[in-house]
Amino acid sequence: MGDTGLSERWQAYYDAAGGADIGGKAVQTRLASADGDKGGDKGGDGDVKSSKGPWNTASTALDDLRRNAATALGDLRHGQQGAGVGGKGVEGLESTAMQQRVFNSWEARLEVVRDECGELMGKLKKAGNDLANQDEVIEALFKAQDTKPIPPPGGPSGSW
Protein backbone atom coordinates (compact mmCIF):
# COMPACT_ATOMS: atom_id res chain seq x y z
CA MET A 1 0.00 0.00 0.00
CA GLY A 2 1.05 3.60 -0.24
CA ASP A 3 2.85 5.86 2.15
CA THR A 4 0.59 7.43 4.78
CA GLY A 5 3.42 9.19 6.59
CA LEU A 6 3.39 6.60 9.37
CA SER A 7 6.49 4.89 10.70
CA GLU A 8 7.31 1.61 8.99
CA ARG A 9 6.00 -0.35 11.99
CA TRP A 10 2.68 1.52 12.16
CA GLN A 11 2.33 1.40 8.38
CA ALA A 12 2.53 -2.40 8.57
CA TYR A 13 -0.26 -2.46 11.18
CA TYR A 14 -2.32 -0.03 9.13
CA ASP A 15 -1.87 -2.06 5.95
CA ALA A 16 -2.73 -5.31 7.75
CA ALA A 17 -5.95 -3.72 8.98
CA GLY A 18 -6.96 -2.80 5.43
CA GLY A 19 -6.33 0.94 5.82
CA ALA A 20 -6.43 3.32 2.90
CA ASP A 21 -3.29 4.80 1.48
CA ILE A 22 -2.83 8.34 0.22
CA GLY A 23 -3.61 7.05 -3.27
CA GLY A 24 -7.20 6.55 -2.09
CA LYS A 25 -7.51 2.77 -1.72
CA ALA A 26 -10.62 2.41 0.44
CA VAL A 27 -10.75 0.77 3.85
CA GLN A 28 -12.64 -2.50 3.59
CA THR A 29 -14.70 -3.55 6.57
CA ARG A 30 -17.27 -6.29 6.39
CA LEU A 31 -19.45 -7.89 9.02
CA ALA A 32 -18.52 -11.55 9.13
CA SER A 33 -20.90 -13.66 7.06
CA ALA A 34 -23.50 -10.89 6.87
CA ASP A 35 -23.80 -11.47 3.14
CA GLY A 36 -23.98 -15.25 3.56
CA ASP A 37 -20.70 -15.72 1.69
CA LYS A 38 -18.62 -17.90 3.99
CA GLY A 39 -15.64 -17.74 1.69
CA GLY A 40 -15.18 -13.98 1.68
CA ASP A 41 -13.00 -12.43 -0.98
CA LYS A 42 -9.66 -13.40 0.60
CA GLY A 43 -10.15 -17.16 0.81
CA GLY A 44 -10.86 -17.14 4.56
CA ASP A 45 -13.74 -18.84 6.31
CA GLY A 46 -15.63 -15.55 6.69
CA ASP A 47 -16.41 -16.07 10.37
CA VAL A 48 -15.02 -13.83 13.05
CA LYS A 49 -14.62 -15.64 16.34
CA SER A 50 -13.44 -14.32 19.66
CA SER A 51 -11.38 -16.33 22.08
CA LYS A 52 -10.07 -15.78 25.56
CA GLY A 53 -6.47 -16.55 24.60
CA PRO A 54 -5.21 -13.12 23.51
CA TRP A 55 -7.07 -11.37 26.32
CA ASN A 56 -5.67 -13.73 28.95
CA THR A 57 -2.17 -13.36 27.48
CA ALA A 58 -2.43 -9.57 27.77
CA SER A 59 -3.77 -9.89 31.30
CA THR A 60 -0.88 -12.18 32.28
CA ALA A 61 1.63 -9.72 30.79
CA LEU A 62 0.06 -6.94 32.86
CA ASP A 63 0.27 -9.12 35.95
CA ASP A 64 4.00 -9.59 35.31
CA LEU A 65 4.45 -5.84 34.86
CA ARG A 66 2.44 -5.17 38.02
CA ARG A 67 4.60 -7.56 40.03
CA ASN A 68 7.80 -6.06 38.59
CA ALA A 69 6.60 -2.54 39.49
CA ALA A 70 5.75 -3.70 43.01
CA THR A 71 9.21 -5.27 43.37
CA ALA A 72 10.91 -2.12 42.05
CA LEU A 73 8.83 -0.04 44.46
CA GLY A 74 9.94 -2.21 47.38
CA ASP A 75 13.57 -1.99 46.27
CA LEU A 76 13.29 1.78 45.91
CA ARG A 77 11.81 2.13 49.39
CA HIS A 78 14.45 -0.16 50.87
CA GLY A 79 17.20 1.89 49.23
CA GLN A 80 15.66 5.08 50.59
CA GLN A 81 15.80 3.96 54.21
CA GLY A 82 17.90 6.42 56.18
CA ALA A 83 18.28 8.80 53.26
CA GLY A 84 16.41 11.80 54.61
CA VAL A 85 13.23 9.90 55.44
CA GLY A 86 11.35 11.32 58.41
CA GLY A 87 13.64 14.30 58.73
CA LYS A 88 16.80 12.21 59.10
CA GLY A 89 19.72 13.76 57.27
CA VAL A 90 22.45 11.87 55.48
CA GLU A 91 26.06 12.85 55.99
CA GLY A 92 27.81 13.87 52.78
CA LEU A 93 24.58 14.39 50.79
CA GLU A 94 24.37 18.03 49.72
CA SER A 95 20.62 18.15 49.21
CA THR A 96 18.48 15.68 51.09
CA ALA A 97 15.41 17.70 50.11
CA MET A 98 16.14 17.23 46.39
CA GLN A 99 16.85 13.56 46.90
CA GLN A 100 13.54 13.20 48.77
CA ARG A 101 11.69 14.91 45.89
CA VAL A 102 13.22 12.51 43.37
CA PHE A 103 12.30 9.55 45.59
CA ASN A 104 8.71 10.80 46.00
CA SER A 105 8.38 11.28 42.25
CA TRP A 106 9.57 7.76 41.41
CA GLU A 107 7.54 6.24 44.21
CA ALA A 108 4.39 7.87 42.84
CA ARG A 109 5.15 6.72 39.27
CA LEU A 110 5.71 3.13 40.30
CA GLU A 111 2.54 3.11 42.40
CA VAL A 112 0.52 4.34 39.41
CA VAL A 113 2.03 1.68 37.09
CA ARG A 114 1.39 -1.06 39.66
CA ASP A 115 -2.19 0.06 40.34
CA GLU A 116 -3.09 0.64 36.69
CA CYS A 117 -1.80 -2.81 35.70
CA GLY A 118 -3.79 -4.38 38.52
CA GLU A 119 -6.96 -2.63 37.38
CA LEU A 120 -6.50 -3.42 33.69
CA MET A 121 -5.75 -7.10 34.34
CA GLY A 122 -9.28 -7.76 35.55
CA LYS A 123 -10.83 -5.73 32.74
CA LEU A 124 -8.92 -7.67 30.07
CA LYS A 125 -9.92 -11.02 31.55
CA LYS A 126 -13.55 -9.91 31.70
CA ALA A 127 -13.42 -8.65 28.12
CA GLY A 128 -11.99 -12.00 26.98
CA ASN A 129 -14.68 -13.94 28.80
CA ASP A 130 -17.48 -11.67 27.59
CA LEU A 131 -16.33 -11.58 23.95
CA ALA A 132 -15.57 -15.29 23.77
CA ASN A 133 -19.10 -16.11 24.87
CA GLN A 134 -20.88 -13.67 22.56
CA ASP A 135 -21.16 -15.99 19.55
CA GLU A 136 -22.99 -18.62 21.59
CA VAL A 137 -25.12 -16.06 23.46
CA ILE A 138 -26.29 -14.36 20.25
CA GLU A 139 -27.01 -17.68 18.54
CA ALA A 140 -29.06 -18.82 21.55
CA LEU A 141 -31.00 -15.54 21.56
CA PHE A 142 -32.06 -15.99 17.94
CA LYS A 143 -32.88 -19.66 18.37
CA ALA A 144 -35.08 -18.78 21.35
CA GLN A 145 -37.09 -16.22 19.37
CA ASP A 146 -40.79 -16.99 19.83
CA THR A 147 -42.21 -14.81 17.07
CA LYS A 148 -41.48 -16.36 13.70
CA PRO A 149 -42.88 -15.53 10.28
CA ILE A 150 -45.78 -17.70 9.21
CA PRO A 151 -46.52 -18.00 5.49
CA PRO A 152 -49.92 -16.68 4.40
CA PRO A 153 -52.69 -19.28 4.05
CA GLY A 154 -52.66 -21.05 0.70
CA GLY A 155 -49.30 -19.62 -0.33
CA PRO A 156 -45.98 -21.36 -0.53
CA SER A 157 -43.55 -20.97 2.30
CA GLY A 158 -41.58 -17.75 1.99
CA SER A 159 -44.00 -16.20 -0.52
CA TRP A 160 -44.09 -12.85 1.08
Coordinates of C-alpha atoms in Angstrom, one line a residue:
M1 CA 0.0 0.0 0.0
G2 CA 1.0 3.6 -0.2
D3 CA 2.9 5.9 2.2
T4 CA 0.6 7.4 4.8
G5 CA 3.4 9.2 6.6
L6 CA 3.4 6.6 9.4
S7 CA 6.5 4.9 10.7
E8 CA 7.3 1.6 9.0
R9 CA 6.0 -0.3 12.0
W10 CA 2.7 1.5 12.2
Q11 CA 2.3 1.4 8.4
A12 CA 2.5 -2.4 8.6
Y13 CA -0.3 -2.5 11.2
Y14 CA -2.3 0.0 9.1
D15 CA -1.9 -2.1 6.0
A16 CA -2.7 -5.3 7.7
A17 CA -6.0 -3.7 9.0
G18 CA -7.0 -2.8 5.4
G19 CA -6.3 0.9 5.8
A20 CA -6.4 3.3 2.9
D21 CA -3.3 4.8 1.5
I22 CA -2.8 8.3 0.2
G23 CA -3.6 7.0 -3.3
G24 CA -7.2 6.6 -2.1
K25 CA -7.5 2.8 -1.7
A26 CA -10.6 2.4 0.4
V27 CA -10.7 0.8 3.8
Q28 CA -12.6 -2.5 3.6
T29 CA -14.7 -3.5 6.6
R30 CA -17.3 -6.3 6.4
L31 CA -19.4 -7.9 9.0
A32 CA -18.5 -11.6 9.1
S33 CA -20.9 -13.7 7.1
A34 CA -23.5 -10.9 6.9
D35 CA -23.8 -11.5 3.1
G36 CA -24.0 -15.2 3.6
D37 CA -20.7 -15.7 1.7
K38 CA -18.6 -17.9 4.0
G39 CA -15.6 -17.7 1.7
G40 CA -15.2 -14.0 1.7
D41 CA -13.0 -12.4 -1.0
K42 CA -9.7 -13.4 0.6
G43 CA -10.1 -17.2 0.8
G44 CA -10.9 -17.1 4.6
D45 CA -13.7 -18.8 6.3
G46 CA -15.6 -15.5 6.7
D47 CA -16.4 -16.1 10.4
V48 CA -15.0 -13.8 13.1
K49 CA -14.6 -15.6 16.3
S50 CA -13.4 -14.3 19.7
S51 CA -11.4 -16.3 22.1
K52 CA -10.1 -15.8 25.6
G53 CA -6.5 -16.5 24.6
P54 CA -5.2 -13.1 23.5
W55 CA -7.1 -11.4 26.3
N56 CA -5.7 -13.7 28.9
T57 CA -2.2 -13.4 27.5
A58 CA -2.4 -9.6 27.8
S59 CA -3.8 -9.9 31.3
T60 CA -0.9 -12.2 32.3
A61 CA 1.6 -9.7 30.8
L62 CA 0.1 -6.9 32.9
D63 CA 0.3 -9.1 36.0
D64 CA 4.0 -9.6 35.3
L65 CA 4.5 -5.8 34.9
R66 CA 2.4 -5.2 38.0
R67 CA 4.6 -7.6 40.0
N68 CA 7.8 -6.1 38.6
A69 CA 6.6 -2.5 39.5
A70 CA 5.7 -3.7 43.0
T71 CA 9.2 -5.3 43.4
A72 CA 10.9 -2.1 42.0
L73 CA 8.8 0.0 44.5
G74 CA 9.9 -2.2 47.4
D75 CA 13.6 -2.0 46.3
L76 CA 13.3 1.8 45.9
R77 CA 11.8 2.1 49.4
H78 CA 14.4 -0.2 50.9
G79 CA 17.2 1.9 49.2
Q80 CA 15.7 5.1 50.6
Q81 CA 15.8 4.0 54.2
G82 CA 17.9 6.4 56.2
A83 CA 18.3 8.8 53.3
G84 CA 16.4 11.8 54.6
V85 CA 13.2 9.9 55.4
G86 CA 11.3 11.3 58.4
G87 CA 13.6 14.3 58.7
K88 CA 16.8 12.2 59.1
G89 CA 19.7 13.8 57.3
V90 CA 22.4 11.9 55.5
E91 CA 26.1 12.9 56.0
G92 CA 27.8 13.9 52.8
L93 CA 24.6 14.4 50.8
E94 CA 24.4 18.0 49.7
S95 CA 20.6 18.2 49.2
T96 CA 18.5 15.7 51.1
A97 CA 15.4 17.7 50.1
M98 CA 16.1 17.2 46.4
Q99 CA 16.9 13.6 46.9
Q100 CA 13.5 13.2 48.8
R101 CA 11.7 14.9 45.9
V102 CA 13.2 12.5 43.4
F103 CA 12.3 9.6 45.6
N104 CA 8.7 10.8 46.0
S105 CA 8.4 11.3 42.2
W106 CA 9.6 7.8 41.4
E107 CA 7.5 6.2 44.2
A108 CA 4.4 7.9 42.8
R109 CA 5.2 6.7 39.3
L110 CA 5.7 3.1 40.3
E111 CA 2.5 3.1 42.4
V112 CA 0.5 4.3 39.4
V113 CA 2.0 1.7 37.1
R114 CA 1.4 -1.1 39.7
D115 CA -2.2 0.1 40.3
E116 CA -3.1 0.6 36.7
C117 CA -1.8 -2.8 35.7
G118 CA -3.8 -4.4 38.5
E119 CA -7.0 -2.6 37.4
L120 CA -6.5 -3.4 33.7
M121 CA -5.8 -7.1 34.3
G122 CA -9.3 -7.8 35.5
K123 CA -10.8 -5.7 32.7
L124 CA -8.9 -7.7 30.1
K125 CA -9.9 -11.0 31.6
K126 CA -13.6 -9.9 31.7
A127 CA -13.4 -8.7 28.1
G128 CA -12.0 -12.0 27.0
N129 CA -14.7 -13.9 28.8
D130 CA -17.5 -11.7 27.6
L131 CA -16.3 -11.6 24.0
A132 CA -15.6 -15.3 23.8
N133 CA -19.1 -16.1 24.9
Q134 CA -20.9 -13.7 22.6
D135 CA -21.2 -16.0 19.6
E136 CA -23.0 -18.6 21.6
V137 CA -25.1 -16.1 23.5
I138 CA -26.3 -14.4 20.2
E139 CA -27.0 -17.7 18.5
A140 CA -29.1 -18.8 21.5
L141 CA -31.0 -15.5 21.6
F142 CA -32.1 -16.0 17.9
K143 CA -32.9 -19.7 18.4
A144 CA -35.1 -18.8 21.4
Q145 CA -37.1 -16.2 19.4
D146 CA -40.8 -17.0 19.8
T147 CA -42.2 -14.8 17.1
K148 CA -41.5 -16.4 13.7
P149 CA -42.9 -15.5 10.3
I150 CA -45.8 -17.7 9.2
P151 CA -46.5 -18.0 5.5
P152 CA -49.9 -16.7 4.4
P153 CA -52.7 -19.3 4.1
G154 CA -52.7 -21.0 0.7
G155 CA -49.3 -19.6 -0.3
P156 CA -46.0 -21.4 -0.5
S157 CA -43.6 -21.0 2.3
G158 CA -41.6 -17.8 2.0
S159 CA -44.0 -16.2 -0.5
W160 CA -44.1 -12.9 1.1

